[in-house]
Short mmCIF file of C-alpha atoms and ligand atoms in Angstrom, two decimals:
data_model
loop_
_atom_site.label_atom_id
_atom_site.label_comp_id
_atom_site.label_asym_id
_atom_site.label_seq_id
_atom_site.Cartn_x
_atom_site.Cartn_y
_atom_site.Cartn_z
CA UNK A 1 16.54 17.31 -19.09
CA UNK A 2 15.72 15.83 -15.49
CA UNK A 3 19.18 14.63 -13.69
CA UNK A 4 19.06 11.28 -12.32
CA UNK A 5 19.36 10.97 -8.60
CA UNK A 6 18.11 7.55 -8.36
CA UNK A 7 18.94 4.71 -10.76
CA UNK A 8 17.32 1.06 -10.53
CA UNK A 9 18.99 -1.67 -12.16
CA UNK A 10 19.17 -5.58 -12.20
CA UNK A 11 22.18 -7.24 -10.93
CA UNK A 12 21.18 -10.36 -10.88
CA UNK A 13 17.98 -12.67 -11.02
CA UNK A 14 15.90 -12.05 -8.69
CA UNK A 15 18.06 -9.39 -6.98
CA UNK A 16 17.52 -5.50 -8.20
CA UNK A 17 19.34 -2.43 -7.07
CA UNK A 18 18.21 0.91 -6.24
CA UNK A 19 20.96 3.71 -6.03
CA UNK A 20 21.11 7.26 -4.77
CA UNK A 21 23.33 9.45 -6.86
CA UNK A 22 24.02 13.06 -5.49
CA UNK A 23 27.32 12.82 -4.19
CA UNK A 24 28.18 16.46 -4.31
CA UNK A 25 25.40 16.87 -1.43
CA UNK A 26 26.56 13.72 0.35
CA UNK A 27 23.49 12.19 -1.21
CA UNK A 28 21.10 14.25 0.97
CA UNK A 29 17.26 13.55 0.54
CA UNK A 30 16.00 16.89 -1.58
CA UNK A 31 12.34 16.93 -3.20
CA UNK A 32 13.72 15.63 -6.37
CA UNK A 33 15.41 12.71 -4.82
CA UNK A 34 12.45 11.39 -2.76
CA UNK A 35 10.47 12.36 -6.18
CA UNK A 36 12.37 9.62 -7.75
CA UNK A 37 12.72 7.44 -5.12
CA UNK A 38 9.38 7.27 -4.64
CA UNK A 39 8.42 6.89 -8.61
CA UNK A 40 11.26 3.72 -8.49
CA UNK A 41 9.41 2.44 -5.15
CA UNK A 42 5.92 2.30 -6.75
CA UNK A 43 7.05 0.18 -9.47
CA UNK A 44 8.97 -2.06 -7.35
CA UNK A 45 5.65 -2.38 -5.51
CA UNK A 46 4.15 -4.42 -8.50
CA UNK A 47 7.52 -6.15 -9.03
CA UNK A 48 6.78 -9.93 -8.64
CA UNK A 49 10.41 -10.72 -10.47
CA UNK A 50 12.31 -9.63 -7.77
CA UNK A 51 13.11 -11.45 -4.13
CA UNK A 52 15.65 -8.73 -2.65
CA UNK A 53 16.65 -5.13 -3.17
CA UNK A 54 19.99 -3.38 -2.62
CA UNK A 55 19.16 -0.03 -1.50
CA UNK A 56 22.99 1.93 -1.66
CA UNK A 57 23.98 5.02 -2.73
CA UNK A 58 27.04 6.73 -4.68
CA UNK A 59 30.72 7.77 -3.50
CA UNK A 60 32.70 6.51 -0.37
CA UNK A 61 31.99 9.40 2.22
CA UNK A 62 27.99 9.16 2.97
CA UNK A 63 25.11 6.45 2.13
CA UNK A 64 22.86 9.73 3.04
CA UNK A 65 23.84 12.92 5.10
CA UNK A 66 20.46 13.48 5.81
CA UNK A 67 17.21 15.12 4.34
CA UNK A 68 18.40 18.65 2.70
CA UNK A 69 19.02 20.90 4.74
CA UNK A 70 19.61 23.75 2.13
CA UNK A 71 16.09 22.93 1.02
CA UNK A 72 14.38 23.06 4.32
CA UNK A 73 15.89 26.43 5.80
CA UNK A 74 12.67 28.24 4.41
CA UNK A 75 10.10 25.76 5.06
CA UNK A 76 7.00 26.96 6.95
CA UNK A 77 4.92 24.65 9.66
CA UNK A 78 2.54 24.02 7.01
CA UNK A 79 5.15 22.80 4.18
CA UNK A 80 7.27 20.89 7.27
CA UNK A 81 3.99 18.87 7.94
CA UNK A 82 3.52 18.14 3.71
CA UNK A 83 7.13 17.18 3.49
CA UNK A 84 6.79 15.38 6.53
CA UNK A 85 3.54 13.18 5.28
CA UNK A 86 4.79 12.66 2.25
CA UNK A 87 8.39 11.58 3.30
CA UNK A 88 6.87 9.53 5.79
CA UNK A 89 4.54 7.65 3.07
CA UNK A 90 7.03 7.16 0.91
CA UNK A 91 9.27 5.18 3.84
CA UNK A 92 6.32 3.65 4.67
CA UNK A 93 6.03 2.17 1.14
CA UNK A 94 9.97 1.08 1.56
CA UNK A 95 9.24 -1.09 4.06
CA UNK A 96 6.60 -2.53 2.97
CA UNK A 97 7.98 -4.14 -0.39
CA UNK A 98 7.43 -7.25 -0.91
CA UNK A 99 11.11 -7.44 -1.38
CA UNK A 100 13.81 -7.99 1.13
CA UNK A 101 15.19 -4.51 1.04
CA UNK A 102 18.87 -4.46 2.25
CA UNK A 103 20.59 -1.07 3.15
CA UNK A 104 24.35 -1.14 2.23
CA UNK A 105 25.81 1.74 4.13
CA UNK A 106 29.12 2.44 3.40
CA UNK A 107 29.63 5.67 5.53
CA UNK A 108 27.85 8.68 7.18
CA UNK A 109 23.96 7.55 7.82
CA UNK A 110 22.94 10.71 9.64
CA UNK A 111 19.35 12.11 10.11
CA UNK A 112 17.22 11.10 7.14
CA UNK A 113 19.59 8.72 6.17
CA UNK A 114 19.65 6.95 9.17
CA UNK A 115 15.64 6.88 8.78
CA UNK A 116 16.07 5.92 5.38
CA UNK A 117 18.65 2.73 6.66
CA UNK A 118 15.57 1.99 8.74
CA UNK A 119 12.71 1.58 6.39
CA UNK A 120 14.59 -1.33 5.18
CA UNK A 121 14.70 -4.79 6.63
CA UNK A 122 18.32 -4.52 7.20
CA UNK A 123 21.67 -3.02 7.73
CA UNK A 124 24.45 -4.14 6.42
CA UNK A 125 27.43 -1.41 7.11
CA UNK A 126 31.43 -1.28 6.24
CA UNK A 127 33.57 -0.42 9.49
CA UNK A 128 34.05 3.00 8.39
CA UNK A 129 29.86 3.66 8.47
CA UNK A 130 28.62 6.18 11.17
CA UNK A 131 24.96 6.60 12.62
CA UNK A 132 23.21 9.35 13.91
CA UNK A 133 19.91 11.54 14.08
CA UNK A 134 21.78 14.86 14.44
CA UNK A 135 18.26 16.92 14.00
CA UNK A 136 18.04 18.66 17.59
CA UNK A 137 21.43 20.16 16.25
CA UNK A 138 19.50 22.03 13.81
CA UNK A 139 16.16 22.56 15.99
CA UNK A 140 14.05 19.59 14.85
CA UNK A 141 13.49 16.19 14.96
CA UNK A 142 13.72 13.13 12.52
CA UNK A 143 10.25 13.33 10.54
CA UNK A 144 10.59 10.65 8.18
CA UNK A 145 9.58 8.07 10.99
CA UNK A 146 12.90 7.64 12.45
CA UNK A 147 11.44 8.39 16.01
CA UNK A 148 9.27 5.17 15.62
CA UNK A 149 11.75 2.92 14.18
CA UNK A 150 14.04 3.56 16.23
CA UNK A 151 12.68 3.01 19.56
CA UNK A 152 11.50 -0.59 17.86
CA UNK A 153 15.03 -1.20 17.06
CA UNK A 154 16.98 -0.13 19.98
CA UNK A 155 14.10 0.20 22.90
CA UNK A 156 12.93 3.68 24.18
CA UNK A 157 15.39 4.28 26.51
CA UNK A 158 18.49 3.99 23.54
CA UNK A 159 16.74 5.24 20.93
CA UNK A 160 15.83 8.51 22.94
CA UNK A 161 19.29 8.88 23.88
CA UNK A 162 20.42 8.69 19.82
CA UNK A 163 17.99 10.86 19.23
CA UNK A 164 18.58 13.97 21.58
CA UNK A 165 22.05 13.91 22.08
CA UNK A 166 22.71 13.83 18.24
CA UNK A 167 25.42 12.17 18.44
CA UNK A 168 27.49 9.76 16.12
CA UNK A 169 28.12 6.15 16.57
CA UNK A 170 30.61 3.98 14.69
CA UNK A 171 28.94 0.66 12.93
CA UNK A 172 30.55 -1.84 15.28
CA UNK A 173 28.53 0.07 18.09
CA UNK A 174 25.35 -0.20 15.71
CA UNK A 175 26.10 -3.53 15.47
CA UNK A 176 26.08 -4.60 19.27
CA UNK A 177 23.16 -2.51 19.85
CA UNK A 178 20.92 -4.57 17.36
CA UNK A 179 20.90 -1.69 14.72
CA UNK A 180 23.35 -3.19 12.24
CA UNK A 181 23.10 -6.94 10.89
CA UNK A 182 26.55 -7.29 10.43
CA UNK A 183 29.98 -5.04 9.54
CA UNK A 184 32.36 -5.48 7.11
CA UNK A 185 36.02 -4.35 6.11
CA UNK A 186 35.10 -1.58 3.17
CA UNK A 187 36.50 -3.15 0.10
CA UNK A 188 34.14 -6.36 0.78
CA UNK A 189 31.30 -4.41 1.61
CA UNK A 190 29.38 -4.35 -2.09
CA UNK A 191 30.55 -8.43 -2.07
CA UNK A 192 29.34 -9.39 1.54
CA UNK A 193 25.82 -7.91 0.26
CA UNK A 194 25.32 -9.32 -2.82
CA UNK A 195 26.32 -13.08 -1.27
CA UNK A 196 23.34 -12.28 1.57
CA UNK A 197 21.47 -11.48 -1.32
CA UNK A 198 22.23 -13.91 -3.73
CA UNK A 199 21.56 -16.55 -0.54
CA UNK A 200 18.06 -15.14 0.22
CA UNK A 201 17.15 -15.20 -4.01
CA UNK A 202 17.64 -18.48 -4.21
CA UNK A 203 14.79 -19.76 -2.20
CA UNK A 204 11.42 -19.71 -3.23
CA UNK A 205 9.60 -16.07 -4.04
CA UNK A 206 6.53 -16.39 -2.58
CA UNK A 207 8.06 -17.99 0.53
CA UNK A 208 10.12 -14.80 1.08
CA UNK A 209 7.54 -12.70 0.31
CA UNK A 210 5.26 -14.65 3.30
CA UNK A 211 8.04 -14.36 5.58
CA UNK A 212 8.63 -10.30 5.45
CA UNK A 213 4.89 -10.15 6.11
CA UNK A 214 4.62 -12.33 9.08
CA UNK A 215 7.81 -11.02 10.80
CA UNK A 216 6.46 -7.56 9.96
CA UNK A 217 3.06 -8.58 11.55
CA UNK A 218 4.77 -9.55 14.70
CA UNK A 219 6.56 -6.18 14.90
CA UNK A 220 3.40 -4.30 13.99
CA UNK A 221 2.64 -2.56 17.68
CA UNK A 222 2.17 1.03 17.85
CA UNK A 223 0.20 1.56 14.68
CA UNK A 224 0.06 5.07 12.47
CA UNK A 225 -0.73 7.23 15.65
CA UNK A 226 2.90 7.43 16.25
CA UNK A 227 3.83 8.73 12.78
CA UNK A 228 1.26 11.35 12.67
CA UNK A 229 2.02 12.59 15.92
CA UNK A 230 5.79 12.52 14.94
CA UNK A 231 4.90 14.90 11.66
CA UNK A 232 2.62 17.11 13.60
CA UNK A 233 5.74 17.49 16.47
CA UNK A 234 8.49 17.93 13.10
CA UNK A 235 5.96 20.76 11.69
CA UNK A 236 5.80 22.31 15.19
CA UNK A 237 10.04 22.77 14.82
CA UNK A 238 9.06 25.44 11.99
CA UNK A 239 7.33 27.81 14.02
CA UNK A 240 9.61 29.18 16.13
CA UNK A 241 12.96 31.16 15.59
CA UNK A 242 14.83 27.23 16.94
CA UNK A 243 14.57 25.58 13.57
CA UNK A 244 15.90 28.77 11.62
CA UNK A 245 18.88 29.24 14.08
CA UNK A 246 20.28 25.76 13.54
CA UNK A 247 19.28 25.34 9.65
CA UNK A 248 21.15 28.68 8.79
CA UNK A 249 24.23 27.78 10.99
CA UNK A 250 24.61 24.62 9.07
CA UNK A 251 24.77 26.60 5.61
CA UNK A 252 26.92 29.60 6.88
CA UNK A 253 29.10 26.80 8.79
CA UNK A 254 29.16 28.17 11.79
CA UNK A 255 27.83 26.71 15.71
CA UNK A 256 24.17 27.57 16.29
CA UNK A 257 23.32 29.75 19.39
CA UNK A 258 20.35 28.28 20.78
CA UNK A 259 20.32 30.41 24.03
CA UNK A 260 20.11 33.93 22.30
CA UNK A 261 17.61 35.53 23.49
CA UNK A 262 14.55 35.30 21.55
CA UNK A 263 14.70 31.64 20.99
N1 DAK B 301 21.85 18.69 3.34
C1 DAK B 301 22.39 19.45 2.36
N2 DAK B 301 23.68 19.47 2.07
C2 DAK B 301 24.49 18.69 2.82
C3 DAK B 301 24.00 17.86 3.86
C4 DAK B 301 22.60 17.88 4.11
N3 DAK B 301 22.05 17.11 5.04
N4 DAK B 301 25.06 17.22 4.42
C5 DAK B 301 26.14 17.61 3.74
N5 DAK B 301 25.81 18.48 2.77
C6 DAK B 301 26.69 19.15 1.83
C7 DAK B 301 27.55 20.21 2.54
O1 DAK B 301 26.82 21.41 2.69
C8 DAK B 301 28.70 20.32 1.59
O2 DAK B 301 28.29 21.11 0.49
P1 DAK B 301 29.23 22.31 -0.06
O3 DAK B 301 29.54 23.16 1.12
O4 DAK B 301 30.45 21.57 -0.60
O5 DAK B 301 28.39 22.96 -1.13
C9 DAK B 301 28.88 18.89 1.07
O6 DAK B 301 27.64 18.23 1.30
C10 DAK B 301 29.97 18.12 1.81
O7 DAK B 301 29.70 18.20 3.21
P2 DAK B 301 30.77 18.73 4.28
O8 DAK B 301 31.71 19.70 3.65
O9 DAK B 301 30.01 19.18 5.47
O10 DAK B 301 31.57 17.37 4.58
P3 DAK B 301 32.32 16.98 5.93
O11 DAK B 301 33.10 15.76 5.62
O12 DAK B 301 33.04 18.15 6.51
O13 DAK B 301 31.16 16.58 6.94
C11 DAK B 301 29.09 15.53 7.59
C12 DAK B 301 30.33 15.46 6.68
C13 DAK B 301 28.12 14.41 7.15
C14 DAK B 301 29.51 15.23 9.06
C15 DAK B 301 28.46 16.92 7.49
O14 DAK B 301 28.22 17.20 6.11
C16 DAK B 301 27.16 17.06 8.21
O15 DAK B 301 27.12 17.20 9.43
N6 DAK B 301 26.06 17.08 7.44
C17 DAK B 301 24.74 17.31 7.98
C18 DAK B 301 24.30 16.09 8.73
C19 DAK B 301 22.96 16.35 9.33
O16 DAK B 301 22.76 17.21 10.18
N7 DAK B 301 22.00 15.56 8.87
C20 DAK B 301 20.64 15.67 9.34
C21 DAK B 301 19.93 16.59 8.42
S1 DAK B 301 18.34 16.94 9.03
C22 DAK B 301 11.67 15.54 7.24
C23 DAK B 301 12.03 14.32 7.44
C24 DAK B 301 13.23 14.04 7.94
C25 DAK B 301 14.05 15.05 8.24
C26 DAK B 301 13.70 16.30 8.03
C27 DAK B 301 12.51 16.56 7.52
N8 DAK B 301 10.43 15.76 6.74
C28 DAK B 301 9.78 14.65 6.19
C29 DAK B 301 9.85 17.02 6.81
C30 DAK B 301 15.32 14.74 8.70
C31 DAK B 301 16.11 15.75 8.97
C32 DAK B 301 17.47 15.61 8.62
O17 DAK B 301 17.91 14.65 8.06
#
């Protein structure tokens, strides 16, 4: 019997939900998750019933920790650059629902999850949320797109700083940066949500539908180049002894040693 990791549901007209459920793992991104994620995406692709989606996740601690790290200790360049595309195409298809997609993040949104935040049109984040692309921790980079959306969201100059320092930032700092829409006390963070989207299901469909693809149009610079070359650079992590280092310290729980000789 498959498990389910991600459940889609209706909560109200016109507004649909779409949950990740792998708490245990801090509701990090494995193959099976994106899998179903991606299965759930498709058909929300031909969804004409449907002005917003809620894109949350389960438990209080994480919205996601990140892509699975578990998973990718024994990738090779090649299966890096597969995951890679295919993570990146299924994003891709995220933000470009024809639904408002909000992300409801209700604590650590760290690598992947971060990324994930990202391929929606929004952030909406209780005060106990934390961002972060923590990747060069492990010897990589973000490869589901984050490197793009980033610097669209918070300029080059931010965004590069978020992304090699790996550090974390609380949500009010996401939210004077631009990153988060807006921040709420915890306990009226699944409330605050469903009033924006209750509010943005009440006008007309095909009006809201217009509007995502003319303020996506305007935000449209940079093209696919960047992606690709952001897979081809995430792929490029695997072939050295970097990538291994930091992956295996995370699972033993210990600091990686980047400077051994070797490296
Ligand atoms: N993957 C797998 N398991 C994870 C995980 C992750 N990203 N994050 C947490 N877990 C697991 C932990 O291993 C632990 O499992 P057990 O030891 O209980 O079996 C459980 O979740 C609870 O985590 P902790 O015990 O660590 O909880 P703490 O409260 O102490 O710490 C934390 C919470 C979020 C600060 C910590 O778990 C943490 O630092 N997690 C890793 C965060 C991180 O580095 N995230 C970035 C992952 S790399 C790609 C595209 C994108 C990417 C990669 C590839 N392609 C398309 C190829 C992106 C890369 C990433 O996202």
């Amino acid at each position: 019997m498959t498990t389910t990791l991600v459940h889609f549901f209706e909560l109200q007209k016109g507004v649909g939900v779409l949950e990740i459920i792998r708490p245990d793992a801090l509701n990090a991104l494995n193959t099976s998750v994106l899998q179903q994620l991606s299965a759930h995406i498709a058909s929300l692709t031909r969804n004409q019933n449907l002005s917003v989606v809620i894109l949350k996740s389960s438990g209080d601690k994480a919205f996601v920790a990140g892509a699975d790290i578990k998973e990718m200790l024994d990738f090779s360049p090649t299966q890096a650059f597969e995951f890679s595309r295919h993570g990146q195409s299924i994003f891709k298809s995220i933000s470009e629902l024809p639904q408002i997609v909000i992300a409801q993040v209700q604590g650590f949104a760290l690598g992947g999850g971060l990324e994930l935040a990202l391929a929606a049109d929004f952030i909406v984040a209780s005060q106990k949320a934390k961002f972060g692309l923590p990747e060069v921790g492990l010897g990589l980079i973000p490869g589901f797109g984050g490197t793009q959306r980033l610097v669209k969201r918070l300029g080059l100059a931010r965004a590069l700083e978020w992304t090699t320092s790996a550090e974390k930032y609380t949500a009010q700092v996401a939210y004077e940066l631009g990153l988060v829409n807006r921040v709420v006390e915890p306990e009226q963070l699944a409330s605050a949500v469903e009033t924006i989207a209750n509010a943005i299901a009440a006008q007309g469909p095909r009006a809201i539908r217009a509007a995502k693809r003319a303020a996506q149009a305007a935000d449209s610079s940079g093209g696919e180049l960047g992606y690709e070359f952001e897979a081809q650079l995430f792929a490029s992590c695997f072939s050295g002894a970097e990538s291994k280092e930091g992956l295996s310290a995370f699972v033993e729980k210990r600091k990686p040693d980047f400077r051994a000789s070797g490296r």
